[in-house]
Amino acid sequence: MVIYFSFLYLFFGIVFLLIPLTYIELSRPRDLIKAGLNLVIGMLLLVKKNSFDGLYSSILIVITILFIFYLLEIFSIRWNQLTIQEKNKLKTIVELKKNVLT
């Protein structure tokens, strides 16, 4: 279970680093800090996977629930704050290529 959480935190840490870097419209100043913390948590869980007991498992579950709320905040609230023109612009492949190449 700890390995699952560690890979989950690593995956979402990488995703949360890539989203603000490619789509500046969806980013906030603290996103890079949160993504870095997710990467650190994932690496610590992966390294210390044999030293966790029941208390740490309950802490991981609480952190994961908070993490899910963070995901919902990013993908629903921020998307709804964009104008229709910005939403249409972000949906195109041309804009994705432009954001990745710059």
Short mmCIF file of C-alpha atoms in Angstrom, two decimals:
data_model
loop_
_atom_site.label_atom_id
_atom_site.label_comp_id
_atom_site.label_asym_id
_atom_site.label_seq_id
_atom_site.Cartn_x
_atom_site.Cartn_y
_atom_site.Cartn_z
CA MET A 1 0.00 0.00 0.00
CA VAL A 2 2.85 2.39 0.80
CA ILE A 3 4.47 1.71 -2.57
CA TYR A 4 1.17 2.52 -4.28
CA PHE A 5 0.97 5.84 -2.46
CA SER A 6 4.59 6.65 -3.22
CA PHE A 7 4.14 6.12 -6.95
CA LEU A 8 0.86 8.04 -6.82
CA TYR A 9 2.57 11.03 -5.19
CA LEU A 10 5.46 10.85 -7.65
CA PHE A 11 3.08 10.71 -10.61
CA PHE A 12 0.93 13.62 -9.44
CA GLY A 13 4.01 15.60 -8.45
CA ILE A 14 5.29 15.31 -12.00
CA VAL A 15 1.88 16.15 -13.46
CA PHE A 16 1.54 19.19 -11.19
CA LEU A 17 4.96 20.36 -12.28
CA LEU A 18 4.11 19.99 -15.95
CA ILE A 19 0.68 21.66 -15.90
CA PRO A 20 1.89 25.06 -14.61
CA LEU A 21 4.89 24.95 -16.89
CA THR A 22 2.87 24.26 -20.04
CA TYR A 23 -0.37 26.09 -19.30
CA ILE A 24 0.37 29.31 -17.49
CA GLU A 25 -3.35 30.20 -17.48
CA LEU A 26 -4.07 27.30 -15.10
CA SER A 27 -1.19 27.89 -12.73
CA ARG A 28 -0.93 29.69 -9.42
CA PRO A 29 2.24 30.81 -7.62
CA ARG A 30 2.17 28.04 -5.01
CA ASP A 31 1.60 25.17 -7.46
CA LEU A 32 5.29 24.51 -7.98
CA ILE A 33 5.85 24.34 -4.22
CA LYS A 34 2.97 21.89 -3.80
CA ALA A 35 4.25 19.76 -6.67
CA GLY A 36 7.72 19.71 -5.16
CA LEU A 37 6.29 18.64 -1.80
CA ASN A 38 4.35 15.85 -3.50
CA LEU A 39 7.55 14.63 -5.14
CA VAL A 40 9.39 14.72 -1.81
CA ILE A 41 6.60 12.80 -0.06
CA GLY A 42 6.60 10.21 -2.83
CA MET A 43 10.36 9.74 -2.63
CA LEU A 44 10.31 9.47 1.17
CA LEU A 45 7.54 6.90 1.06
CA LEU A 46 9.42 4.88 -1.51
CA VAL A 47 12.66 4.95 0.49
CA LYS A 48 11.07 4.27 3.90
CA LYS A 49 8.51 1.69 2.72
CA ASN A 50 9.55 -0.97 5.27
CA SER A 51 9.43 1.25 8.37
CA PHE A 52 5.73 2.22 8.38
CA ASP A 53 3.17 0.87 10.84
CA GLY A 54 -0.59 1.42 11.38
CA LEU A 55 -0.27 5.02 12.53
CA TYR A 56 1.61 6.04 9.44
CA SER A 57 -0.93 4.29 7.24
CA SER A 58 -3.74 6.36 8.73
CA ILE A 59 -1.69 9.51 8.21
CA LEU A 60 -1.19 8.51 4.57
CA ILE A 61 -4.90 8.05 4.10
CA VAL A 62 -5.61 11.54 5.49
CA ILE A 63 -2.91 13.05 3.27
CA THR A 64 -4.38 11.27 0.27
CA ILE A 65 -7.86 12.64 1.01
CA LEU A 66 -6.42 16.16 1.20
CA PHE A 67 -4.59 15.47 -2.04
CA ILE A 68 -7.84 14.49 -3.75
CA PHE A 69 -9.38 17.80 -2.70
CA TYR A 70 -6.38 19.55 -4.24
CA LEU A 71 -6.97 17.68 -7.50
CA LEU A 72 -10.61 18.69 -7.55
CA GLU A 73 -9.64 22.31 -6.94
CA ILE A 74 -7.26 22.34 -9.86
CA PHE A 75 -9.39 20.57 -12.42
CA SER A 76 -12.81 22.01 -11.63
CA ILE A 77 -12.59 25.43 -10.02
CA ARG A 78 -9.68 26.72 -12.08
CA TRP A 79 -11.18 25.43 -15.30
CA ASN A 80 -14.46 27.20 -14.54
CA GLN A 81 -12.61 30.47 -13.85
CA LEU A 82 -11.33 30.63 -17.41
CA THR A 83 -13.25 32.50 -20.06
CA ILE A 84 -14.82 30.62 -22.96
CA GLN A 85 -12.14 31.97 -25.30
CA GLU A 86 -9.35 30.71 -23.02
CA LYS A 87 -11.02 27.29 -22.70
CA ASN A 88 -11.30 26.95 -26.47
CA LYS A 89 -7.71 28.07 -26.90
CA LEU A 90 -6.42 25.49 -24.39
CA LYS A 91 -8.30 22.67 -26.11
CA THR A 92 -6.40 23.04 -29.38
CA ILE A 93 -3.30 21.06 -30.27
CA VAL A 94 -1.64 24.16 -31.69
CA GLU A 95 -1.72 25.82 -28.27
CA LEU A 96 -0.27 22.70 -26.64
CA LYS A 97 2.59 22.63 -29.15
CA LYS A 98 3.20 26.35 -28.61
CA ASN A 99 3.28 25.95 -24.81
CA VAL A 100 5.60 22.94 -24.92
CA LEU A 101 8.04 24.50 -27.39
CA THR A 102 8.37 27.80 -25.49
#
